[in-house]
CSV table of C-alpha atoms in Angstrom, one decimal:
chain,number,residue,atom,x,y,z
A,1293,MET,CA,-7.6,38.4,-32.4
A,1294,LYS,CA,-5.2,35.7,-31.6
A,1295,TYR,CA,-4.9,33.6,-28.6
A,1296,ILE,CA,-2.5,30.8,-27.5
A,1297,ASN,CA,-3.5,26.6,-26.4
A,1298,PRO,CA,-3.6,25.8,-24.6
A,1299,VAL,CA,-6.5,27.9,-22.8
A,1300,ILE,CA,-6.2,25.5,-20.3
A,1301,SER,CA,-3.0,24.8,-19.4
A,1302,GLY,CA,-2.1,21.9,-16.6
A,1303,PHE,CA,-3.1,18.8,-16.0
A,1304,TYR,CA,-6.6,18.9,-16.8
A,1305,PRO,CA,-7.7,16.1,-19.4
A,1306,ASP,CA,-10.9,15.1,-21.5
A,1307,PRO,CA,-12.3,18.0,-21.5
A,1308,SER,CA,-16.0,18.1,-22.0
A,1309,ILE,CA,-18.4,21.3,-22.9
A,1310,CYS,CA,-21.5,22.5,-23.0
A,1311,LYS,CA,-23.4,25.7,-23.4
A,1312,ALA,CA,-25.9,27.8,-20.5
A,1313,GLU,CA,-27.7,31.0,-20.8
A,1314,GLY,CA,-24.9,33.0,-22.2
A,1315,LYS,CA,-21.6,30.9,-20.5
A,1316,TYR,CA,-19.6,27.6,-21.3
A,1317,TYR,CA,-18.8,25.7,-18.7
A,1318,LEU,CA,-16.0,22.8,-18.8
A,1319,VAL,CA,-15.1,19.6,-17.0
A,1320,CYS,CA,-12.0,17.3,-17.3
A,1321,SER,CA,-11.5,14.1,-15.6
A,1322,SER,CA,-9.4,14.0,-12.5
A,1323,PHE,CA,-8.5,10.5,-11.5
A,1324,GLN,CA,-7.0,9.2,-7.3
A,1325,PHE,CA,-7.6,13.4,-7.2
A,1326,PHE,CA,-9.9,15.0,-4.8
A,1327,PRO,CA,-12.8,16.5,-5.1
A,1328,GLY,CA,-13.1,15.3,-8.6
A,1329,VAL,CA,-14.4,16.6,-11.7
A,1330,PRO,CA,-12.8,20.1,-11.8
A,1331,LEU,CA,-15.5,22.2,-12.9
A,1332,TYR,CA,-14.7,25.7,-15.3
A,1333,GLU,CA,-16.8,28.6,-16.7
A,1334,SER,CA,-15.8,31.6,-19.2
A,1335,ASP,CA,-17.8,33.8,-21.3
A,1336,ASP,CA,-15.6,33.9,-24.4
A,1337,LEU,CA,-14.1,30.3,-24.3
A,1338,VAL,CA,-10.6,31.8,-24.4
A,1339,ASN,CA,-10.3,32.3,-20.9
A,1340,TRP,CA,-11.7,30.1,-18.1
A,1341,LYS,CA,-12.3,30.2,-14.8
A,1342,GLN,CA,-12.5,26.7,-12.4
A,1343,ILE,CA,-15.5,27.3,-10.3
A,1344,GLY,CA,-15.2,24.7,-8.1
A,1345,HIS,CA,-15.1,20.5,-8.3
A,1346,VAL,CA,-18.2,18.3,-9.6
A,1347,LEU,CA,-18.2,15.4,-6.9
A,1348,THR,CA,-17.4,17.2,-3.6
A,1349,ARG,CA,-18.4,14.3,-1.3
A,1350,LYS,CA,-17.4,10.8,-0.3
A,1351,SER,CA,-20.5,9.3,-1.8
A,1352,GLN,CA,-20.2,10.8,-5.4
A,1353,LEU,CA,-17.0,9.8,-4.8
A,1354,PRO,CA,-15.2,7.1,-3.0
A,1355,LEU,CA,-11.6,6.6,-4.4
A,1356,GLU,CA,-10.9,3.4,-2.3
A,1357,GLY,CA,-7.7,1.8,-3.8
A,1358,ALA,CA,-7.6,4.4,-7.2
A,1359,GLY,CA,-3.9,4.0,-7.5
A,1360,SER,CA,-2.5,6.8,-10.1
A,1361,CYS,CA,-4.4,4.9,-13.3
A,1362,GLY,CA,-8.0,4.5,-11.3
A,1363,GLY,CA,-10.6,7.2,-9.6
A,1364,ILE,CA,-12.4,9.4,-12.5
A,1365,TYR,CA,-12.0,9.0,-15.7
A,1366,ALA,CA,-13.6,11.1,-18.5
A,1367,PRO,CA,-16.8,13.0,-18.1
A,1368,THR,CA,-19.5,14.5,-20.5
A,1369,ILE,CA,-21.2,18.2,-19.3
A,1370,ARG,CA,-24.5,18.2,-20.7
A,1371,TYR,CA,-27.7,21.0,-19.5
A,1372,ASN,CA,-31.2,20.0,-20.7
A,1373,ASN,CA,-34.4,21.6,-19.6
A,1374,GLY,CA,-32.6,24.1,-17.2
A,1375,ARG,CA,-30.2,21.5,-16.1
A,1376,PHE,CA,-26.9,20.2,-15.7
A,1377,TYR,CA,-25.8,16.8,-16.0
A,1378,MET,CA,-22.1,15.0,-15.7
A,1379,VAL,CA,-22.1,11.7,-16.5
A,1380,THR,CA,-18.2,9.7,-15.9
A,1381,THR,CA,-16.8,6.8,-14.6
A,1382,ASN,CA,-15.7,5.6,-11.9
A,1383,VAL,CA,-12.9,2.8,-12.9
A,1384,THR,CA,-12.4,1.7,-9.8
A,1385,ASN,CA,-15.6,1.7,-7.5
A,1386,GLY,CA,-19.2,1.7,-9.3
A,1387,GLY,CA,-18.7,2.0,-12.7
A,1388,ASN,CA,-20.9,4.0,-14.7
A,1389,PHE,CA,-22.7,7.2,-13.2
A,1390,TYR,CA,-23.9,10.5,-13.4
A,1391,VAL,CA,-25.4,13.7,-11.3
A,1392,TYR,CA,-26.9,16.5,-11.6
A,1393,THR,CA,-27.5,20.2,-10.6
A,1394,ASP,CA,-30.1,23.2,-11.5
A,1395,ASP,CA,-27.8,25.6,-9.7
A,1396,ILE,CA,-24.3,25.3,-11.6
A,1397,HIS,CA,-22.7,26.8,-8.8
A,1398,GLY,CA,-24.3,24.8,-5.8
A,1399,GLU,CA,-24.2,21.5,-4.6
A,1400,TRP,CA,-24.9,18.3,-7.4
A,1401,SER,CA,-27.5,15.3,-6.9
A,1402,GLU,CA,-25.6,11.7,-5.0
A,1403,PRO,CA,-24.5,9.2,-8.2
A,1404,VAL,CA,-27.2,7.5,-10.5
A,1405,TYR,CA,-25.5,4.7,-11.6
A,1406,VAL,CA,-26.7,3.1,-15.7
A,1407,GLN,CA,-26.1,-0.7,-15.9
A,1408,GLN,CA,-23.9,-0.3,-19.2
A,1409,GLY,CA,-20.3,-1.2,-19.3
A,1410,GLY,CA,-17.8,1.4,-21.1
A,1411,ILE,CA,-16.0,4.1,-20.1
A,1412,ASP,CA,-16.4,8.0,-21.0
A,1413,PRO,CA,-20.3,7.7,-21.1
A,1414,SER,CA,-21.8,10.5,-22.9
A,1415,LEU,CA,-25.3,12.0,-22.8
A,1416,TYR,CA,-27.6,13.3,-25.1
A,1417,PHE,CA,-31.3,14.1,-25.0
A,1418,GLU,CA,-33.9,15.1,-27.8
A,1419,ASN,CA,-37.8,14.7,-27.8
A,1420,GLY,CA,-37.9,13.8,-24.2
A,1421,LYS,CA,-35.7,11.1,-24.5
A,1422,ALA,CA,-32.3,10.9,-23.1
A,1423,TYR,CA,-29.6,8.0,-25.0
A,1424,PHE,CA,-26.4,6.9,-22.6
A,1425,MET,CA,-23.2,5.6,-25.1
A,1426,SER,CA,-20.5,4.6,-24.1
A,1427,ASN,CA,-17.3,2.6,-25.4
A,1428,GLY,CA,-17.6,-1.0,-24.8
A,1429,GLU,CA,-19.3,-4.1,-25.7
A,1430,ASP,CA,-23.1,-4.2,-26.1
A,1431,ASP,CA,-25.3,-6.7,-24.7
A,1432,GLU,CA,-25.1,-9.2,-27.6
A,1433,GLY,CA,-21.0,-8.7,-27.2
A,1434,ASN,CA,-20.7,-6.5,-30.4
A,1435,HIS,CA,-17.7,-4.1,-29.0
A,1436,GLY,CA,-18.2,-0.2,-29.9
A,1437,VAL,CA,-19.5,2.9,-30.0
A,1438,THR,CA,-22.8,1.4,-27.6
A,1439,GLN,CA,-26.5,3.3,-26.8
A,1440,CYS,CA,-29.2,3.0,-25.4
A,1441,GLU,CA,-31.8,4.9,-23.9
A,1442,ILE,CA,-32.6,5.1,-20.0
A,1443,ASP,CA,-34.7,6.7,-17.6
A,1444,ILE,CA,-32.9,10.2,-16.8
A,1445,GLU,CA,-34.5,10.1,-13.6
A,1446,THR,CA,-33.8,6.5,-12.6
A,1447,GLY,CA,-30.8,5.9,-14.3
A,1448,LYS,CA,-32.6,2.5,-15.5
A,1449,LYS,CA,-32.1,1.5,-18.7
A,1450,LEU,CA,-35.7,1.7,-20.9
A,1451,THR,CA,-33.8,-0.1,-24.3
A,1452,PRO,CA,-30.8,-3.0,-24.7
A,1453,SER,CA,-27.5,-1.9,-25.1
A,1454,LYS,CA,-26.9,-1.9,-29.1
A,1455,THR,CA,-24.0,-1.1,-30.6
A,1456,ILE,CA,-23.8,1.6,-33.3
A,1457,TRP,CA,-20.4,2.4,-34.8
A,1458,THR,CA,-17.3,0.9,-34.5
A,1459,GLY,CA,-15.6,3.6,-35.5
A,1460,ALA,CA,-12.9,4.6,-38.8
A,1461,GLY,CA,-10.6,2.1,-38.2
A,1462,GLY,CA,-8.2,3.1,-35.6
A,1463,ARG,CA,-7.5,1.8,-31.9
A,1464,PHE,CA,-8.9,2.4,-28.8
A,1465,LEU,CA,-12.2,4.0,-29.7
A,1466,GLU,CA,-13.6,6.3,-27.1
A,1467,SER,CA,-14.7,9.7,-26.1
A,1468,PRO,CA,-18.1,8.9,-28.3
A,1469,HIS,CA,-20.4,12.5,-28.3
A,1470,LEU,CA,-23.7,12.7,-30.2
A,1471,TYR,CA,-24.7,15.9,-31.8
A,1472,LYS,CA,-27.9,16.9,-33.8
A,1473,ILE,CA,-26.3,19.9,-36.2
A,1474,LYS,CA,-29.1,20.9,-38.9
A,1475,GLY,CA,-30.8,18.1,-39.3
A,1476,GLU,CA,-28.3,15.5,-39.1
A,1477,TYR,CA,-26.2,13.4,-36.0
A,1478,TYR,CA,-22.7,13.6,-35.7
A,1479,LEU,CA,-21.2,10.9,-33.8
A,1480,MET,CA,-17.3,12.2,-33.3
A,1481,ALA,CA,-15.0,9.9,-31.2
A,1482,ALA,CA,-11.4,9.3,-30.5
A,1483,GLU,CA,-8.9,6.6,-31.6
A,1484,GLY,CA,-5.5,5.8,-31.7
A,1485,GLY,CA,-5.0,6.2,-28.1
A,1486,THR,CA,-4.6,9.0,-25.5
A,1487,GLU,CA,-1.2,8.9,-26.6
A,1488,TYR,CA,1.4,9.8,-29.9
A,1489,GLY,CA,-1.1,8.2,-32.1
A,1490,HIS,CA,-4.4,10.1,-30.9
A,1491,MET,CA,-7.2,11.7,-33.1
A,1492,ILE,CA,-10.5,12.7,-33.1
A,1493,VAL,CA,-12.7,11.5,-36.4
A,1494,TYR,CA,-16.4,11.5,-36.7
A,1495,ALA,CA,-19.2,10.3,-38.6
A,1496,LYS,CA,-22.8,11.1,-39.5
A,1497,GLY,CA,-25.9,9.7,-40.1
A,1498,LYS,CA,-30.0,10.0,-40.3
A,1499,THR,CA,-30.8,8.7,-37.0
A,1500,PRO,CA,-29.3,8.6,-33.1
A,1501,TYR,CA,-29.1,4.8,-34.3
A,1502,GLY,CA,-27.6,6.3,-37.8
A,1503,PRO,CA,-26.3,4.0,-39.6
A,1504,PHE,CA,-23.3,6.3,-39.8
A,1505,GLU,CA,-20.9,7.6,-42.5
A,1506,ASN,CA,-17.5,8.3,-41.3
A,1507,TYR,CA,-15.8,11.7,-42.8
A,1508,PRO,CA,-13.8,11.0,-45.9
A,1509,HIS,CA,-10.8,12.5,-44.8
A,1510,ASN,CA,-10.9,11.0,-40.9
A,1511,PRO,CA,-9.1,12.3,-38.7
A,1512,VAL,CA,-10.1,15.4,-38.8
A,1513,LEU,CA,-7.9,16.6,-36.3
A,1514,THR,CA,-4.7,15.2,-35.1
A,1515,ASN,CA,-0.9,15.8,-34.9
A,1516,ARG,CA,0.7,12.3,-35.4
A,1517,ASN,CA,2.8,13.5,-38.5
A,1518,LEU,CA,3.8,16.9,-37.1
A,1519,GLY,CA,7.2,16.1,-36.9
A,1520,GLY,CA,9.5,18.4,-34.4
A,1521,TYR,CA,6.3,20.4,-32.9
A,1522,GLU,CA,5.7,21.0,-29.4
A,1523,ILE,CA,1.8,19.9,-28.9
A,1524,GLN,CA,1.1,16.4,-29.7
A,1525,GLY,CA,-1.9,13.9,-28.6
A,1526,CYS,CA,-4.8,15.7,-30.3
A,1527,GLY,CA,-7.8,13.7,-29.3
A,1528,HIS,CA,-10.5,13.4,-27.0
A,1529,GLY,CA,-12.8,16.5,-28.5
A,1530,ASP,CA,-16.3,17.6,-27.8
A,1531,LEU,CA,-18.2,20.3,-29.8
A,1532,VAL,CA,-20.2,23.5,-28.8
A,1533,GLU,CA,-21.8,26.2,-30.9
A,1534,ASP,CA,-21.5,29.7,-30.2
A,1535,GLU,CA,-23.3,32.9,-29.7
A,1536,ASN,CA,-23.1,33.7,-33.4
A,1537,GLY,CA,-23.5,30.0,-34.6
A,1538,ASN,CA,-19.9,29.1,-34.9
A,1539,PHE,CA,-18.6,26.1,-34.0
A,1540,TRP,CA,-15.7,25.2,-31.8
A,1541,CYS,CA,-13.9,21.6,-30.4
A,1542,VAL,CA,-12.0,21.5,-27.2
A,1543,HIS,CA,-9.9,18.8,-26.9
A,1544,LEU,CA,-7.2,17.5,-24.9
A,1545,ALA,CA,-3.7,17.1,-26.3
A,1546,PHE,CA,0.0,18.2,-24.8
A,1547,ARG,CA,3.3,20.0,-24.9
A,1548,MET,CA,6.5,18.4,-24.8
A,1549,ILE,CA,9.6,19.4,-23.0
A,1550,ASN,CA,10.8,20.4,-26.0
A,1551,MET,CA,10.0,19.8,-30.0
A,1552,TRP,CA,12.3,16.8,-30.5
A,1553,VAL,CA,12.0,15.2,-26.9
A,1554,MET,CA,9.5,13.1,-26.5
A,1555,HIS,CA,8.7,13.4,-22.6
A,1556,HIS,CA,5.7,16.1,-21.4
A,1557,ILE,CA,5.4,16.6,-17.6
A,1558,THR,CA,2.1,18.8,-17.4
A,1559,GLY,CA,-0.3,16.5,-18.2
A,1560,ARG,CA,-3.1,16.5,-21.2
A,1561,GLU,CA,-4.7,19.8,-21.2
A,1562,VAL,CA,-7.5,22.2,-22.8
A,1563,TYR,CA,-6.8,23.3,-26.1
A,1564,LEU,CA,-9.6,25.4,-28.3
A,1565,VAL,CA,-9.5,24.6,-32.7
A,1566,PRO,CA,-12.3,26.4,-34.7
A,1567,VAL,CA,-14.5,24.2,-36.8
A,1568,THR,CA,-15.9,25.0,-40.3
A,1569,PHE,CA,-19.1,23.1,-41.8
A,1570,ASP,CA,-18.5,22.4,-46.0
A,1571,GLU,CA,-21.6,22.8,-48.3
A,1572,ASN,CA,-22.2,18.7,-47.1
A,1573,GLY,CA,-22.2,19.2,-44.1
A,1574,TRP,CA,-18.9,18.1,-43.3
A,1575,PHE,CA,-16.7,19.6,-41.2
A,1576,THR,CA,-13.6,20.2,-40.5
A,1577,MET,CA,-10.9,21.3,-38.1
A,1578,GLY,CA,-8.4,23.5,-36.8
A,1579,ASP,CA,-5.3,24.4,-38.9
A,1580,ASN,CA,-5.6,22.1,-41.9
A,1581,GLY,CA,-6.6,19.6,-39.1
A,1582,THR,CA,-3.8,19.9,-36.9
A,1583,THR,CA,-3.8,22.2,-33.8
A,1584,ARG,CA,-1.3,24.9,-33.3
A,1585,LYS,CA,0.0,26.9,-30.4
A,1586,GLU,CA,-1.4,30.4,-31.9
A,1587,VAL,CA,-4.4,30.4,-32.9
A,1588,GLU,CA,-5.6,33.6,-35.6
A,1589,THR,CA,-9.4,34.0,-35.5
A,1590,ASP,CA,-12.2,36.4,-36.0
A,1591,ARG,CA,-15.0,34.5,-34.5
A,1592,LEU,CA,-14.5,35.7,-31.1
A,1593,GLY,CA,-13.9,39.5,-31.4
A,1594,ASP,CA,-11.5,42.3,-29.6
A,1595,ILE,CA,-11.4,39.3,-26.2
A,1596,ARG,CA,-7.8,40.0,-24.4
A,1597,GLN,CA,-6.5,36.6,-22.8
A,1598,GLU,CA,-5.6,36.7,-19.5
A,1599,PHE,CA,-2.6,34.5,-18.2
A,1600,TRP,CA,-2.1,33.6,-14.8
A,1601,LYS,CA,0.7,34.8,-12.6
A,1602,GLU,CA,0.6,33.8,-9.0
A,1603,TYR,CA,-0.4,31.5,-7.3
A,1604,THR,CA,-0.4,31.7,-3.2
A,1605,PHE,CA,-2.5,30.5,-0.7
A,1606,GLU,CA,-4.2,33.7,-0.4
A,1607,ASN,CA,-5.5,33.9,-4.2
A,1608,THR,CA,-6.1,30.3,-4.0
A,1609,LYS,CA,-8.8,27.7,-2.5
A,1610,VAL,CA,-9.0,24.4,-0.6
A,1611,GLY,CA,-11.1,22.6,-3.4
A,1612,ARG,CA,-10.6,24.3,-6.1
A,1613,GLU,CA,-7.0,24.2,-6.9
A,1614,TRP,CA,-5.9,22.6,-4.2
A,1615,CYS,CA,-6.8,19.3,-4.2
A,1616,PHE,CA,-5.8,15.8,-2.1
A,1617,MET,CA,-5.5,12.2,-2.9
A,1618,GLN,CA,-7.8,9.8,-2.6
A,1619,ASN,CA,-10.3,10.7,0.1
A,1620,PRO,CA,-8.9,12.8,3.0
A,1621,ASP,CA,-9.1,12.4,6.2
A,1622,MET,CA,-9.5,15.8,7.0
A,1623,ASN,CA,-8.2,16.4,11.0
A,1624,LEU,CA,-5.0,15.7,9.5
A,1625,TYR,CA,-5.6,19.3,8.2
A,1626,LYS,CA,-6.0,22.7,9.2
A,1627,LEU,CA,-5.8,24.9,6.4
A,1628,ASP,CA,-6.6,28.7,6.3
A,1629,LYS,CA,-5.5,31.6,4.4
A,1630,LYS,CA,-1.6,32.0,5.7
A,1631,ARG,CA,-1.4,28.4,6.5
A,1632,PHE,CA,-1.6,25.1,5.7
A,1633,GLU,CA,-0.9,22.5,9.2
A,1634,LEU,CA,-0.3,18.5,8.2
A,1635,THR,CA,-0.2,16.1,10.6
A,1636,PRO,CA,1.0,12.9,9.4
A,1637,ASN,CA,-1.0,9.6,9.4
A,1638,GLU,CA,0.3,5.8,8.7
A,1639,HIS,CA,-0.1,6.9,4.7
A,1640,THR,CA,2.9,8.2,2.6
A,1641,ILE,CA,4.0,9.5,-0.8
A,1642,PHE,CA,5.1,6.4,-1.7
A,1643,GLU,CA,2.2,4.3,-1.0
A,1644,ALA,CA,-0.1,3.3,-4.5
A,1645,ASP,CA,-3.2,3.4,-2.0
A,1646,GLY,CA,-4.3,5.4,0.7
A,1647,SER,CA,-4.1,8.7,1.3
A,1648,PRO,CA,-1.7,10.5,3.2
A,1649,ALA,CA,-1.0,13.9,4.8
A,1650,PHE,CA,-0.6,15.5,0.9
A,1651,ILE,CA,-2.5,18.5,-0.2
A,1652,CYS,CA,-1.1,19.8,-4.0
A,1653,ILE,CA,-2.1,22.1,-6.8
A,1654,ARG,CA,-1.6,20.9,-11.0
A,1655,GLN,CA,2.1,21.9,-12.0
A,1656,LYS,CA,0.6,24.4,-14.9
A,1657,GLU,CA,3.6,25.5,-16.9
A,1658,MET,CA,7.3,24.0,-17.4
A,1659,ASN,CA,8.6,27.5,-16.4
A,1660,LEU,CA,8.1,28.3,-12.9
A,1661,TYR,CA,9.5,29.2,-9.2
A,1662,VAL,CA,7.9,27.7,-6.3
A,1663,GLU,CA,8.7,28.1,-3.2
A,1664,CYS,CA,7.2,27.6,0.5
A,1665,LYS,CA,8.3,28.0,4.1
A,1666,VAL,CA,8.0,24.8,5.7
A,1667,GLU,CA,8.5,24.3,10.0
A,1668,ILE,CA,8.9,21.1,11.9
A,1669,THR,CA,8.9,19.6,15.5
A,1670,GLU,CA,8.8,15.5,14.8
A,1671,GLY,CA,8.3,13.8,11.3
A,1672,GLU,CA,9.8,14.9,7.8
A,1673,ALA,CA,7.5,17.2,6.0
A,1674,GLY,CA,8.2,18.9,2.4
A,1675,LEU,CA,7.6,20.1,-0.5
A,1676,VAL,CA,7.2,17.8,-3.5
A,1677,PHE,CA,7.0,16.9,-7.2
A,1678,TYR,CA,4.4,14.3,-7.9
A,1679,MET,CA,3.6,11.8,-10.7
A,1680,THR,CA,3.2,8.8,-9.7
A,1681,PRO,CA,4.3,6.7,-5.8
A,1682,ASP,CA,7.3,6.1,-7.7
A,1683,GLN,CA,8.0,8.9,-9.9
A,1684,HIS,CA,8.5,12.1,-7.5
A,1685,TYR,CA,10.9,14.7,-6.2
A,1686,GLU,CA,10.8,16.4,-3.1
A,1687,ILE,CA,13.1,18.4,-1.2
A,1688,ALA,CA,12.2,18.6,2.9
A,1689,LEU,CA,13.0,18.8,6.4
A,1690,ARG,CA,12.8,16.0,8.9
A,1691,ARG,CA,14.0,15.4,12.5
A,1692,THR,CA,16.3,12.6,13.2
A,1693,ASP,CA,18.5,11.8,17.5
A,1694,LYS,CA,20.7,14.6,16.2
A,1695,GLY,CA,18.4,17.5,15.0
A,1696,VAL,CA,16.7,18.6,11.8
A,1697,GLU,CA,18.5,18.0,8.4
A,1698,LEU,CA,17.5,19.4,5.0
A,1699,PHE,CA,17.8,16.5,2.3
A,1700,ARG,CA,16.9,15.8,-1.6
A,1701,ARG,CA,15.0,12.7,-2.6
A,1702,LEU,CA,14.7,11.7,-6.1
A,1703,CYS,CA,12.0,8.3,-6.4
A,1704,ILE,CA,12.4,7.2,-10.3
A,1705,GLY,CA,10.6,3.6,-10.5
A,1706,ASP,CA,12.6,1.2,-8.4
A,1707,ILE,CA,15.2,3.8,-7.9
A,1708,ARG,CA,15.4,6.0,-4.3
A,1709,HIS,CA,18.0,8.2,-3.7
A,1710,GLU,CA,18.7,11.0,-1.3
A,1711,ASP,CA,21.1,13.7,-0.9
A,1712,HIS,CA,22.4,16.9,-0.6
A,1713,VAL,CA,21.7,15.8,3.9
A,1714,ILE,CA,22.6,19.7,5.3
A,1715,ALA,CA,22.5,19.0,9.0
A,1716,LEU,CA,20.3,22.7,10.1
A,1717,PRO,CA,22.1,24.3,13.4
A,1718,GLN,CA,21.4,24.0,16.4
A,1719,GLY,CA,17.3,25.2,17.4
A,1720,GLU,CA,17.1,25.6,13.5
A,1721,SER,CA,13.6,23.8,12.5
A,1722,SER,CA,12.8,25.6,9.9
A,1723,ALA,CA,13.3,26.3,6.0
A,1724,VAL,CA,12.0,27.9,2.4
A,1725,LEU,CA,12.1,25.1,0.1
A,1726,CYS,CA,12.8,26.4,-3.2
A,1727,CYS,CA,12.3,24.9,-6.6
A,1728,ASN,CA,13.0,27.2,-10.0
A,1729,ALA,CA,11.8,24.6,-13.0
A,1730,SER,CA,11.9,25.0,-16.8
A,1731,ASN,CA,11.3,22.3,-19.5
A,1732,PHE,CA,14.5,20.2,-18.6
A,1733,THR,CA,15.2,20.5,-15.0
A,1734,TYR,CA,13.4,21.2,-11.7
A,1735,ASN,CA,16.4,23.0,-9.6
A,1736,PHE,CA,16.0,22.8,-5.8
A,1737,SER,CA,17.6,25.0,-3.4
A,1738,ALA,CA,16.3,26.6,0.2
A,1739,LYS,CA,16.8,29.4,2.4
A,1740,THR,CA,17.5,29.2,6.0
A,1741,LEU,CA,18.9,31.5,8.8
A,1742,SER,CA,22.3,29.9,7.9
A,1743,GLY,CA,22.1,31.2,4.3
A,1744,ASP,CA,21.1,29.9,1.0
A,1745,ILE,CA,21.8,26.3,0.0
A,1746,ASP,CA,22.1,24.9,-4.0
A,1747,LEU,CA,20.4,21.4,-3.1
A,1748,GLY,CA,21.2,20.6,-7.1
A,1749,GLY,CA,19.1,19.9,-10.3
A,1750,ALA,CA,17.2,16.7,-11.5
A,1751,GLN,CA,15.9,15.9,-14.5
A,1752,THR,CA,12.0,16.8,-15.6
A,1753,LYS,CA,11.4,14.2,-17.8
A,1754,PHE,CA,12.1,11.4,-15.6
A,1755,LEU,CA,8.6,12.2,-13.9
A,1756,SER,CA,7.1,12.6,-17.2
A,1757,THR,CA,4.0,10.4,-18.2
A,1758,GLU,CA,6.1,8.4,-20.7
A,1759,LEU,CA,8.6,6.8,-17.9
A,1760,ALA,CA,5.1,7.0,-15.9
A,1761,GLY,CA,3.1,5.3,-17.6
A,1762,ASN,CA,0.2,7.0,-16.3
A,1763,PHE,CA,-2.9,9.7,-17.1
A,1764,THR,CA,-1.6,12.6,-14.8
A,1765,GLY,CA,0.3,15.3,-14.7
A,1766,VAL,CA,2.6,16.6,-12.5
A,1767,VAL,CA,1.4,17.9,-9.0
A,1768,ILE,CA,3.3,20.4,-6.6
A,1769,GLY,CA,2.7,19.1,-2.9
A,1770,LEU,CA,3.2,19.6,0.2
A,1771,TYR,CA,3.7,16.9,2.1
A,1772,ALA,CA,3.8,15.8,5.8
A,1773,GLN,CA,4.6,12.0,7.3
A,1774,LYS,CA,5.9,9.9,10.2
A,1775,TYR,CA,10.2,9.3,10.2
A,1776,GLU,CA,10.8,6.7,12.5
A,1777,ASP,CA,7.6,6.4,13.8
A,1778,LYS,CA,7.4,9.8,14.8
A,1779,GLY,CA,5.4,12.1,13.3
A,1780,ASN,CA,3.5,16.0,14.4
A,1781,LYS,CA,1.8,18.7,13.1
A,1782,ALA,CA,4.2,20.8,10.6
A,1783,VAL,CA,3.5,24.0,9.1
A,1784,PHE,CA,3.7,25.6,5.9
A,1785,THR,CA,3.5,29.3,5.4
A,1786,GLU,CA,4.3,31.7,2.2
A,1787,PHE,CA,3.4,29.2,-0.3
A,1788,ARG,CA,4.6,31.1,-3.8
A,1789,CYS,CA,4.1,29.9,-7.5
A,1790,GLU,CA,5.2,31.9,-10.3
A,1791,ASN,CA,4.6,31.4,-13.9
A,1792,LYS,CA,7.7,32.1,-15.8
A,1793,GLU,CA,5.9,31.3,-18.7
A,1794,LYS,CA,6.7,34.1,-21.6
A,1795,TYR,CA,3.2,34.1,-24.0
A,1796,ASP,CA,3.3,36.4,-27.1
A,1797,SER,CA,-0.6,37.2,-27.2
């Protein structure tokens, strides 16, 4: 069969995977968004269904002060003795911790904190022992992949933190994971920074503490030398063995808006590549150490890859596809399968701190069409393509002393520009706000009782990670905020997000 990468599109970075009872489970980073740590399930490694989030309560996920570079970094999911564990870092509040559950479709525990620094934590279980590792400094100040043993019931350290590997020579050693395969221990990590030089490296040894011998041909996976190729930034991976004894790696990468244009807007996504071991126990990945969009394989049997077609209020779910910025005040929201009602508070989408009346889904493809009917009485409300407080585009309605007006606003760094300001006829207070998006342009328009209105185009690259300097991707948000200190509930109906991407599968 042939499958198409990414296998999970949109802002779902830092994937980690485990297998349990014949199914595969995958988690990703979520940064400032709530709930946290998206959780996916699959029968075949190619088709993934989101079944919820791991961190669904404020007690698990305090996000006060978490801007677009804060909150939850790289999680790891593991399964041991009938229990799932997810370990991660809240870089804004609390540090390294893990939660657990015996029911993957149920609630997870309160956080158990581990007094070891660094980020990108991982767990490894063997012979009744639980090993905790992260990247950072050990108890003696040595930098690298740091490991200790912990009491899995309490998180208490049972041994000192010790640096067990310093990597393969690249910068920004991160994403360490430990595995035991055919009697040998493999320590896999990422280097090069989660950008165009990103890569996966590994080493192997005879014990969980090494010493570890570097793979002679590191990096084992990278697209850093593939000029003129859409998929870049390959790194931060995790291994899994399928039901037939084949190994795979899920990893992050991103799609540039064009093969020669070094900007990406949909964030770091989830990619899948086959892993092959040689007779000496070394493994290789992908297509000669690279990740390709189309992957031909006979390992998966006769599987048909499914692609999402359309999101509506009816076929999505709040707390699954729909998320909030930081910890929401749910008194601001009235949400059902037909309409979303948002009441503005003191916060706005221009702020790095606080949780405005804002609810969003990830932009999963570059080519899509979005529309939503918005009705207001006071204040401002609309549709926003949001990357950071300083990088977003919106089309919206607001009520002034003269009535309701439609407008477009472009926010790029220190520049905040409004144009296409159009007064609606007296008595009109609603419009269908639309965006027809492509790799290069967001084309905005509106449907009103008086006719269709073109609101102009805006370049996608100005919402790219390269310009925003953050780690997420564009989200498509519905928002309400006060205007001239006035605000009342805004009503959103008839939401539709259509996938216009073309797949050859």
